[in-house]
């Protein structure tokens, strides 16, 4: 799956047999995307589900191969080598986007997806989660004190990091997992800014005394 730059449309790779049922005028389609945690103690756990509904179109074979080459420059994937043989590249024109997470169900305007751009830390998130969730690192427990007066018996887990803040999971006295969002004071665009905001959430100063403490 690959977002078409500047739009809410998505390129999706499908088995050729499945794509063959798409007619000249396209077909209605529904795509479910699972956002799973990569890295750290919670790896593999689903954080949220995104459902995209709209119409799917099947371009000509030459257009598919040209698009596969363009995508491969940014996102190399062996699946793209099979486009035109065992795999078809179809275009899903999003008409409705629904996000489901711990906060409930939210409708996302396709225009918001078109203009949002990728999160600057998506490729590094797994490394940060693995580092900060290490039992030797005390940053996450300090963050947890922002949402609970005393730390629970089970160590809190950091399960998400993006430009706007972090997601943290805490096991309550009732044994249930509670997920809390801790926003940054300022949105981040670089690693230096991210380190600063993480220190502030952990009750530290804007400038580090130990530069290695928050480095993945």
CSV table of C-alpha atoms in Angstrom, one decimal:
chain,number,residue,atom,x,y,z
A,1,UNK,CA,0.0,0.0,0.0
A,2,UNK,CA,1.3,3.5,-0.9
A,3,UNK,CA,-0.3,6.9,-0.7
A,4,UNK,CA,-0.6,8.9,-3.9
A,5,UNK,CA,1.3,12.2,-3.0
A,6,UNK,CA,-1.0,15.2,-2.4
A,7,UNK,CA,-4.2,13.1,-2.4
A,8,UNK,CA,-6.1,10.7,-0.2
A,9,UNK,CA,-5.8,7.9,-2.9
A,10,UNK,CA,-3.9,4.7,-2.2
A,11,UNK,CA,-2.1,2.3,-4.5
A,12,UNK,CA,-2.8,-1.2,-3.3
A,13,UNK,CA,-1.1,-4.4,-4.6
A,14,UNK,CA,-3.6,-7.2,-5.1
A,15,UNK,CA,-3.3,-10.8,-6.5
A,16,UNK,CA,-4.1,-10.6,-10.3
A,17,UNK,CA,-7.0,-13.0,-9.8
A,18,UNK,CA,-8.7,-10.6,-7.3
A,19,UNK,CA,-8.1,-7.5,-9.4
A,20,UNK,CA,-9.6,-9.2,-12.6
A,21,UNK,CA,-13.1,-8.7,-11.2
A,22,UNK,CA,-12.8,-4.9,-11.3
A,23,UNK,CA,-14.8,-3.6,-14.3
A,24,UNK,CA,-14.1,-0.6,-16.6
A,25,UNK,CA,-15.9,1.8,-14.3
A,26,UNK,CA,-14.2,0.5,-11.1
A,27,UNK,CA,-15.8,-1.1,-8.1
A,28,UNK,CA,-16.7,-0.2,-4.5
A,29,UNK,CA,-14.0,-1.3,-2.1
A,30,UNK,CA,-13.2,-1.4,1.6
A,31,UNK,CA,-9.6,-1.5,3.0
A,32,UNK,CA,-8.8,-2.3,6.6
A,33,UNK,CA,-5.3,-1.3,7.9
A,34,UNK,CA,-4.0,-2.5,11.2
A,35,UNK,CA,-1.5,-0.2,13.0
A,36,UNK,CA,0.7,-2.6,14.9
A,37,UNK,CA,3.5,-1.6,17.4
A,38,UNK,CA,7.0,-2.2,16.0
A,39,UNK,CA,9.8,-2.5,18.6
A,40,UNK,CA,9.8,-2.8,22.4
A,41,UNK,CA,7.9,-5.0,24.8
A,42,UNK,CA,4.5,-4.4,23.2
A,43,UNK,CA,5.7,-5.4,19.6
A,44,UNK,CA,2.9,-6.8,17.5
A,45,UNK,CA,0.1,-5.4,19.5
A,46,UNK,CA,-2.6,-3.5,17.4
A,47,UNK,CA,-2.9,0.2,18.4
A,48,UNK,CA,-5.6,1.3,16.0
A,49,UNK,CA,-7.6,0.2,12.9
A,50,UNK,CA,-8.1,2.4,9.9
A,51,UNK,CA,-10.9,1.6,7.4
A,52,UNK,CA,-10.9,3.3,4.0
A,53,UNK,CA,-14.0,3.0,1.8
A,54,UNK,CA,-14.2,4.2,-1.8
A,55,UNK,CA,-13.9,3.1,-5.4
A,56,UNK,CA,-11.1,1.0,-6.7
A,57,UNK,CA,-9.8,1.4,-10.3
A,58,UNK,CA,-7.6,-1.0,-12.4
A,59,UNK,CA,-5.2,1.0,-14.6
A,60,UNK,CA,-3.6,-0.4,-17.7
A,61,UNK,CA,-0.6,-2.7,-17.4
A,62,UNK,CA,1.9,-0.1,-18.7
A,63,UNK,CA,0.6,2.5,-16.2
A,64,UNK,CA,0.8,-0.1,-13.3
A,65,UNK,CA,4.4,-0.9,-14.1
A,66,UNK,CA,5.4,2.8,-14.4
A,67,UNK,CA,3.8,3.5,-11.1
A,68,UNK,CA,5.5,0.5,-9.5
A,69,UNK,CA,8.8,1.9,-10.6
A,70,UNK,CA,8.0,5.3,-9.1
A,71,UNK,CA,6.9,3.7,-5.8
A,72,UNK,CA,10.0,1.6,-5.6
A,73,UNK,CA,12.3,4.6,-5.6
A,74,UNK,CA,10.7,5.7,-2.2
A,75,UNK,CA,9.6,2.3,-0.9
A,76,UNK,CA,11.5,-0.7,-2.3
A,77,UNK,CA,9.5,-3.9,-2.0
A,78,UNK,CA,9.9,-7.2,-3.8
A,79,UNK,CA,6.1,-7.4,-4.4
A,80,UNK,CA,6.5,-4.5,-6.9
A,81,UNK,CA,8.7,-6.8,-9.1
A,82,UNK,CA,5.6,-9.0,-9.7
A,83,UNK,CA,3.4,-6.2,-10.9
A,84,UNK,CA,2.0,-7.2,-14.3
A,85,UNK,CA,2.5,-10.9,-13.7
A,86,UNK,CA,1.1,-12.3,-10.5
A,87,UNK,CA,0.2,-8.9,-8.9
A,88,UNK,CA,-1.9,-6.0,-10.0
A,89,UNK,CA,-1.5,-2.4,-8.8
A,90,UNK,CA,-5.0,-0.8,-8.2
A,91,UNK,CA,-5.9,2.7,-7.2
A,92,UNK,CA,-8.3,3.2,-4.3
A,93,UNK,CA,-10.0,6.6,-4.3
A,94,UNK,CA,-10.9,7.2,-0.7
A,95,UNK,CA,-14.4,8.6,0.0
A,96,UNK,CA,-14.6,7.8,3.7
A,97,UNK,CA,-11.9,7.1,6.3
A,98,UNK,CA,-12.7,5.8,9.8
A,99,UNK,CA,-10.2,5.5,12.6
A,100,UNK,CA,-10.9,3.2,15.6
A,101,UNK,CA,-8.7,3.3,18.7
A,102,UNK,CA,-9.0,3.4,22.5
A,103,UNK,CA,-10.7,6.8,22.3
A,104,UNK,CA,-13.5,5.4,20.1
A,105,UNK,CA,-14.4,5.8,16.4
A,106,UNK,CA,-13.5,9.0,14.5
A,107,UNK,CA,-14.3,10.0,10.9
A,108,UNK,CA,-11.2,11.4,9.1
A,109,UNK,CA,-11.7,13.9,6.3
A,110,UNK,CA,-9.9,12.5,3.2
A,111,UNK,CA,-8.6,16.0,2.6
A,112,UNK,CA,-6.8,15.9,6.0
A,113,UNK,CA,-5.0,12.7,4.8
A,114,UNK,CA,-4.1,14.4,1.6
A,115,UNK,CA,-2.4,17.3,3.3
A,116,UNK,CA,-1.0,15.6,6.4
A,117,UNK,CA,2.2,14.0,5.1
A,118,UNK,CA,4.1,11.1,6.8
A,119,UNK,CA,5.1,11.4,10.4
A,120,UNK,CA,8.8,12.3,10.6
A,121,UNK,CA,9.5,9.5,13.2
A,122,UNK,CA,7.6,6.6,11.6
A,123,UNK,CA,10.8,4.9,10.5
A,124,UNK,CA,12.6,5.5,13.9
A,125,UNK,CA,9.6,4.8,16.2
A,126,UNK,CA,10.5,1.1,16.8
A,127,UNK,CA,14.1,2.0,17.9
A,128,UNK,CA,12.8,4.6,20.3
A,129,UNK,CA,10.2,2.3,21.8
A,130,UNK,CA,12.8,-0.5,22.3
A,131,UNK,CA,15.2,1.9,24.0
A,132,UNK,CA,12.8,3.7,26.3
A,133,UNK,CA,11.0,0.5,27.3
A,134,UNK,CA,14.2,-1.0,28.4
A,135,UNK,CA,14.0,-1.8,32.2
A,136,UNK,CA,17.2,0.1,32.8
A,137,UNK,CA,15.7,3.3,31.4
A,138,UNK,CA,13.6,5.3,33.9
A,139,UNK,CA,12.1,7.8,31.4
A,140,UNK,CA,8.7,5.9,30.9
A,141,UNK,CA,8.0,5.5,34.7
A,142,UNK,CA,8.6,9.2,35.1
A,143,UNK,CA,6.2,10.0,32.3
A,144,UNK,CA,3.6,7.7,33.9
A,145,UNK,CA,3.6,9.9,37.1
A,146,UNK,CA,1.9,12.5,35.0
A,147,UNK,CA,-1.3,10.4,34.9
A,148,UNK,CA,-1.1,8.4,38.2
A,149,UNK,CA,0.0,9.4,41.7
A,150,UNK,CA,2.0,6.2,42.3
A,151,UNK,CA,3.5,3.7,39.9
A,152,UNK,CA,1.6,0.4,39.5
A,153,UNK,CA,3.3,-2.9,40.2
A,154,UNK,CA,3.7,-3.6,36.5
A,155,UNK,CA,6.0,-1.4,34.6
A,156,UNK,CA,4.2,1.2,32.3
A,157,UNK,CA,4.8,0.7,28.6
A,158,UNK,CA,5.4,3.3,25.9
A,159,UNK,CA,3.4,2.1,22.9
A,160,UNK,CA,3.5,5.1,20.5
A,161,UNK,CA,5.6,8.1,19.5
A,162,UNK,CA,4.8,10.7,16.9
A,163,UNK,CA,5.3,14.4,16.2
A,164,UNK,CA,2.5,15.4,18.6
A,165,UNK,CA,3.2,13.2,21.6
A,166,UNK,CA,3.4,9.7,23.1
A,167,UNK,CA,1.0,7.0,24.0
A,168,UNK,CA,1.6,5.1,27.3
A,169,UNK,CA,-0.1,2.0,28.7
A,170,UNK,CA,-0.6,1.6,32.5
A,171,UNK,CA,-2.1,-1.4,34.3
A,172,UNK,CA,-4.5,-0.1,36.8
A,173,UNK,CA,-5.4,-1.6,40.2
A,174,UNK,CA,-8.3,-3.3,38.6
A,175,UNK,CA,-5.9,-5.2,36.4
A,176,UNK,CA,-7.1,-3.5,33.2
A,177,UNK,CA,-4.8,-1.8,30.7
A,178,UNK,CA,-5.4,2.0,30.4
A,179,UNK,CA,-3.9,3.9,27.5
A,180,UNK,CA,-3.1,7.6,28.0
A,181,UNK,CA,-2.0,10.2,25.5
A,182,UNK,CA,0.6,12.7,26.6
A,183,UNK,CA,1.0,15.6,24.2
A,184,UNK,CA,4.2,17.4,23.6
A,185,UNK,CA,4.4,21.1,24.4
A,186,UNK,CA,5.5,21.7,20.8
A,187,UNK,CA,5.2,19.5,17.7
A,188,UNK,CA,8.5,17.9,16.7
A,189,UNK,CA,10.1,17.7,13.3
A,190,UNK,CA,13.6,16.5,14.2
A,191,UNK,CA,15.3,14.1,16.6
A,192,UNK,CA,16.8,16.9,18.7
A,193,UNK,CA,13.3,18.4,19.3
A,194,UNK,CA,11.9,14.9,20.0
A,195,UNK,CA,14.6,14.3,22.7
A,196,UNK,CA,13.8,17.7,24.3
A,197,UNK,CA,10.0,17.0,24.5
A,198,UNK,CA,10.6,13.5,25.9
A,199,UNK,CA,12.8,15.0,28.6
A,200,UNK,CA,10.1,17.5,29.5
A,201,UNK,CA,7.4,14.8,29.7
A,202,UNK,CA,9.7,12.9,32.1
A,203,UNK,CA,10.1,15.9,34.3
A,204,UNK,CA,13.6,16.8,33.1
A,205,UNK,CA,15.0,20.1,31.8
A,206,UNK,CA,15.0,21.3,28.3
A,207,UNK,CA,18.7,20.7,27.9
A,208,UNK,CA,20.1,17.2,28.8
A,209,UNK,CA,22.8,16.7,31.5
A,210,UNK,CA,23.4,13.2,30.1
A,211,UNK,CA,23.1,13.2,26.3
A,212,UNK,CA,23.0,9.4,26.1
A,213,UNK,CA,20.0,9.0,28.4
A,214,UNK,CA,17.4,9.6,25.6
A,215,UNK,CA,19.4,8.4,22.6
A,216,UNK,CA,18.1,5.1,21.0
